[in-house]
mmCIF file with all atom_site columns, C-alpha atoms in Angstrom:
data_model
loop_
_atom_site.group_PDB
_atom_site.id
_atom_site.type_symbol
_atom_site.label_atom_id
_atom_site.label_alt_id
_atom_site.label_comp_id
_atom_site.label_asym_id
_atom_site.label_entity_id
_atom_site.label_seq_id
_atom_site.pdbx_PDB_ins_code
_atom_site.Cartn_x
_atom_site.Cartn_y
_atom_site.Cartn_z
_atom_site.occupancy
_atom_site.B_iso_or_equiv
_atom_site.pdbx_formal_charge
_atom_site.auth_seq_id
_atom_site.auth_comp_id
_atom_site.auth_asym_id
_atom_site.auth_atom_id
_atom_site.pdbx_PDB_model_num
ATOM 1  C CA . VAL Y 1 1  ? -0.016 -29.875 -17.755 1.00 78.00 ? 1  VAL Y CA 1
ATOM 2  C CA . GLU Y 1 2  ? -0.103 -29.237 -21.514 1.00 84.00 ? 2  GLU Y CA 1
ATOM 3  C CA . MET Y 1 3  ? 3.657  -28.739 -21.676 1.00 90.00 ? 3  MET Y CA 1
ATOM 4  C CA . ASN Y 1 4  ? 4.306  -31.762 -19.433 1.00 90.00 ? 4  ASN Y CA 1
ATOM 5  C CA . ALA Y 1 5  ? 6.245  -29.727 -16.879 1.00 95.00 ? 5  ALA Y CA 1
ATOM 6  C CA . ASN Y 1 6  ? 7.620  -31.954 -14.137 1.00 96.00 ? 6  ASN Y CA 1
ATOM 7  C CA . PHE Y 1 7  ? 9.142  -29.187 -12.054 1.00 97.00 ? 7  PHE Y CA 1
ATOM 8  C CA . VAL Y 1 8  ? 7.441  -25.818 -11.704 1.00 97.00 ? 8  VAL Y CA 1
ATOM 9  C CA . ALA Y 1 9  ? 8.807  -22.938 -9.630  1.00 97.00 ? 9  ALA Y CA 1
ATOM 10 C CA . ILE Y 1 10 ? 6.568  -20.085 -8.518  1.00 97.00 ? 10 ILE Y CA 1
ATOM 11 C CA . VAL Y 1 11 ? 8.330  -16.951 -7.308  1.00 97.00 ? 11 VAL Y CA 1
ATOM 12 C CA . SER Y 1 12 ? 6.310  -14.236 -5.612  1.00 96.00 ? 12 SER Y CA 1
ATOM 13 C CA . ALA Y 1 13 ? 7.069  -10.939 -3.942  1.00 94.00 ? 13 ALA Y CA 1
ATOM 14 C CA . LYS Y 1 14 ? 4.268  -11.638 -1.470  1.00 93.00 ? 14 LYS Y CA 1
ATOM 15 C CA . ALA Y 1 15 ? 4.337  -14.585 0.909   1.00 92.00 ? 15 ALA Y CA 1
ATOM 16 C CA . ASP Y 1 16 ? 0.649  -14.141 1.682   1.00 94.00 ? 16 ASP Y CA 1
ATOM 17 C CA . VAL Y 1 17 ? -0.367 -15.650 -1.682  1.00 96.00 ? 17 VAL Y CA 1
ATOM 18 C CA . LEU Y 1 18 ? 1.178  -19.016 -0.746  1.00 95.00 ? 18 LEU Y CA 1
ATOM 19 C CA . LEU Y 1 19 ? -2.111 -20.485 0.488   1.00 95.00 ? 19 LEU Y CA 1
ATOM 20 C CA . GLU Y 1 20 ? -3.924 -19.384 -2.669  1.00 95.00 ? 20 GLU Y CA 1
ATOM 21 C CA . TRP Y 1 21 ? -1.340 -21.100 -4.875  1.00 95.00 ? 21 TRP Y CA 1
ATOM 22 C CA . LYS Y 1 22 ? -1.380 -24.191 -2.645  1.00 96.00 ? 22 LYS Y CA 1
ATOM 23 C CA . LYS Y 1 23 ? -5.167 -24.410 -2.846  1.00 95.00 ? 23 LYS Y CA 1
ATOM 24 C CA . THR Y 1 24 ? -5.074 -24.049 -6.632  1.00 92.00 ? 24 THR Y CA 1
ATOM 25 C CA . VAL Y 1 25 ? -2.473 -26.771 -7.095  1.00 93.00 ? 25 VAL Y CA 1
ATOM 26 C CA . GLU Y 1 26 ? -4.027 -29.205 -4.638  1.00 93.00 ? 26 GLU Y CA 1
ATOM 27 C CA . SER Y 1 27 ? -7.653 -28.776 -5.681  1.00 94.00 ? 27 SER Y CA 1
ATOM 28 C CA . HIS Y 1 28 ? -7.642 -28.710 -9.485  1.00 91.00 ? 28 HIS Y CA 1
ATOM 29 C CA . VAL Y 1 29 ? -8.118 -32.040 -11.215 1.00 91.00 ? 29 VAL Y CA 1
ATOM 30 C CA . LYS Y 1 30 ? -5.465 -31.246 -13.841 1.00 89.00 ? 30 LYS Y CA 1
ATOM 31 C CA . PHE Y 1 31 ? -2.824 -30.890 -11.113 1.00 91.00 ? 31 PHE Y CA 1
ATOM 32 C CA . ALA Y 1 32 ? -3.512 -34.249 -9.442  1.00 92.00 ? 32 ALA Y CA 1
ATOM 33 C CA . ASP Y 1 33 ? 0.036  -35.477 -10.158 1.00 93.00 ? 33 ASP Y CA 1
ATOM 34 C CA . TYR Y 1 34 ? 1.673  -32.381 -8.636  1.00 95.00 ? 34 TYR Y CA 1
ATOM 35 C CA . ASP Y 1 35 ? 2.901  -31.947 -5.070  1.00 96.00 ? 35 ASP Y CA 1
ATOM 36 C CA . PHE Y 1 36 ? 3.135  -28.435 -3.625  1.00 97.00 ? 36 PHE Y CA 1
ATOM 37 C CA . VAL Y 1 37 ? 6.417  -27.671 -1.851  1.00 97.00 ? 37 VAL Y CA 1
ATOM 38 C CA . THR Y 1 38 ? 7.248  -24.593 0.204   1.00 96.00 ? 38 THR Y CA 1
ATOM 39 C CA . SER Y 1 39 ? 10.472 -23.031 1.405   1.00 94.00 ? 39 SER Y CA 1
ATOM 40 C CA . GLU Y 1 40 ? 9.809  -24.611 4.812   1.00 95.00 ? 40 GLU Y CA 1
ATOM 41 C CA . ASP Y 1 41 ? 9.642  -28.046 3.185   1.00 96.00 ? 41 ASP Y CA 1
ATOM 42 C CA . LEU Y 1 42 ? 13.012 -27.376 1.547   1.00 96.00 ? 42 LEU Y CA 1
ATOM 43 C CA . LEU Y 1 43 ? 14.468 -26.324 4.892   1.00 94.00 ? 43 LEU Y CA 1
ATOM 44 C CA . HIS Y 1 44 ? 13.320 -29.488 6.669   1.00 95.00 ? 44 HIS Y CA 1
ATOM 45 C CA . ASP Y 1 45 ? 14.091 -32.005 3.906   1.00 96.00 ? 45 ASP Y CA 1
ATOM 46 C CA . SER Y 1 46 ? 17.164 -31.470 1.727   1.00 92.00 ? 46 SER Y CA 1
ATOM 47 C CA . SER Y 1 47 ? 15.920 -33.979 -0.852  1.00 94.00 ? 47 SER Y CA 1
ATOM 48 C CA . VAL Y 1 48 ? 12.162 -33.405 -0.933  1.00 97.00 ? 48 VAL Y CA 1
ATOM 49 C CA . ILE Y 1 49 ? 12.143 -32.363 -4.594  1.00 97.00 ? 49 ILE Y CA 1
ATOM 50 C CA . PRO Y 1 50 ? 14.411 -35.110 -5.982  1.00 96.00 ? 50 PRO Y CA 1
ATOM 51 C CA . ASP Y 1 51 ? 12.585 -37.709 -3.875  1.00 96.00 ? 51 ASP Y CA 1
ATOM 52 C CA . LYS Y 1 52 ? 9.188  -36.708 -5.218  1.00 96.00 ? 52 LYS Y CA 1
ATOM 53 C CA . LEU Y 1 53 ? 10.409 -36.511 -8.816  1.00 96.00 ? 53 LEU Y CA 1
ATOM 54 C CA . SER Y 1 54 ? 12.102 -39.922 -8.610  1.00 95.00 ? 54 SER Y CA 1
ATOM 55 C CA . ASN Y 1 55 ? 8.845  -41.399 -7.276  1.00 95.00 ? 55 ASN Y CA 1
ATOM 56 C CA . GLY Y 1 56 ? 7.002  -40.268 -10.399 1.00 94.00 ? 56 GLY Y CA 1
ATOM 57 C CA . ARG Y 1 57 ? 5.412  -37.199 -8.843  1.00 96.00 ? 57 ARG Y CA 1
ATOM 58 C CA . LYS Y 1 58 ? 5.593  -33.690 -10.281 1.00 96.00 ? 58 LYS Y CA 1
ATOM 59 C CA . VAL Y 1 59 ? 6.534  -30.703 -8.118  1.00 97.00 ? 59 VAL Y CA 1
ATOM 60 C CA . VAL Y 1 60 ? 5.376  -27.114 -7.757  1.00 97.00 ? 60 VAL Y CA 1
ATOM 61 C CA . ALA Y 1 61 ? 7.783  -25.183 -5.515  1.00 97.00 ? 61 ALA Y CA 1
ATOM 62 C CA . PHE Y 1 62 ? 6.668  -21.848 -4.049  1.00 97.00 ? 62 PHE Y CA 1
ATOM 63 C CA . LEU Y 1 63 ? 9.422  -19.359 -3.185  1.00 97.00 ? 63 LEU Y CA 1
ATOM 64 C CA . THR Y 1 64 ? 9.468  -15.681 -2.297  1.00 96.00 ? 64 THR Y CA 1
ATOM 65 C CA . LEU Y 1 65 ? 11.852 -13.009 -3.493  1.00 94.00 ? 65 LEU Y CA 1
ATOM 66 C CA . GLN Y 1 66 ? 12.770 -12.288 0.133   1.00 93.00 ? 66 GLN Y CA 1
ATOM 67 C CA . ASP Y 1 67 ? 13.748 -15.923 0.644   1.00 93.00 ? 67 ASP Y CA 1
ATOM 68 C CA . LEU Y 1 68 ? 15.855 -15.964 -2.515  1.00 93.00 ? 68 LEU Y CA 1
ATOM 69 C CA . GLN Y 1 69 ? 17.711 -12.713 -1.934  1.00 93.00 ? 69 GLN Y CA 1
ATOM 70 C CA . GLY Y 1 70 ? 21.428 -12.786 -1.258  1.00 89.00 ? 70 GLY Y CA 1
ATOM 71 C CA . ASP Y 1 71 ? 24.678 -13.242 -3.108  1.00 91.00 ? 71 ASP Y CA 1
ATOM 72 C CA . THR Y 1 72 ? 24.855 -17.026 -2.780  1.00 92.00 ? 72 THR Y CA 1
ATOM 73 C CA . ILE Y 1 73 ? 22.455 -19.906 -3.230  1.00 92.00 ? 73 ILE Y CA 1
ATOM 74 C CA . LYS Y 1 74 ? 21.239 -21.093 0.167   1.00 93.00 ? 74 LYS Y CA 1
ATOM 75 C CA . ASP Y 1 75 ? 21.652 -24.768 1.010   1.00 92.00 ? 75 ASP Y CA 1
ATOM 76 C CA . LYS Y 1 76 ? 17.902 -25.359 0.989   1.00 94.00 ? 76 LYS Y CA 1
ATOM 77 C CA . HIS Y 1 77 ? 17.690 -23.966 -2.547  1.00 94.00 ? 77 HIS Y CA 1
ATOM 78 C CA . GLN Y 1 78 ? 20.345 -26.308 -3.993  1.00 93.00 ? 78 GLN Y CA 1
ATOM 79 C CA . GLN Y 1 79 ? 17.637 -28.835 -4.882  1.00 94.00 ? 79 GLN Y CA 1
ATOM 80 C CA . VAL Y 1 80 ? 15.747 -26.105 -6.767  1.00 95.00 ? 80 VAL Y CA 1
ATOM 81 C CA . PHE Y 1 81 ? 18.604 -24.582 -8.738  1.00 92.00 ? 81 PHE Y CA 1
ATOM 82 C CA . GLY Y 1 82 ? 20.529 -27.817 -9.188  1.00 90.00 ? 82 GLY Y CA 1
ATOM 83 C CA . ARG Y 1 83 ? 18.028 -29.035 -11.768 1.00 91.00 ? 83 ARG Y CA 1
ATOM 84 C CA . GLN Y 1 84 ? 16.123 -27.788 -14.785 1.00 94.00 ? 84 GLN Y CA 1
ATOM 85 C CA . ILE Y 1 85 ? 13.009 -25.792 -13.994 1.00 96.00 ? 85 ILE Y CA 1
ATOM 86 C CA . ASP Y 1 86 ? 10.447 -26.685 -16.644 1.00 97.00 ? 86 ASP Y CA 1
ATOM 87 C CA . LEU Y 1 87 ? 8.183  -23.725 -15.938 1.00 96.00 ? 87 LEU Y CA 1
ATOM 88 C CA . LEU Y 1 88 ? 8.935  -20.556 -13.977 1.00 96.00 ? 88 LEU Y CA 1
ATOM 89 C CA . ILE Y 1 89 ? 5.962  -18.490 -12.852 1.00 95.00 ? 89 ILE Y CA 1
ATOM 90 C CA . VAL Y 1 90 ? 6.651  -15.009 -11.505 1.00 96.00 ? 90 VAL Y CA 1
ATOM 91 C CA . ASP Y 1 91 ? 3.673  -13.822 -9.485  1.00 93.00 ? 91 ASP Y CA 1
ATOM 92 C CA . GLU Y 1 92 ? 3.943  -10.096 -9.065  1.00 83.00 ? 92 GLU Y CA 1
#
């Protein structure tokens, strides 16, 4: 919030921390303007991130290392890597 990050990406090696991150983002008063987006959301809506950002919302996208692995950028990740990430959090 202090750095006015509009687009935050969280990358974790463990998928089981997704709900903890989601709860943190959705429950804290300082993150009221942020929407939490998962890899499943990206899969089902190829413009979920740009749509939210253009509607004045801020986005926190949660991704796992397993989901990101490979030699090419997956179609669902185009909306993540096709824009500037204001803050990258690596949750080990």
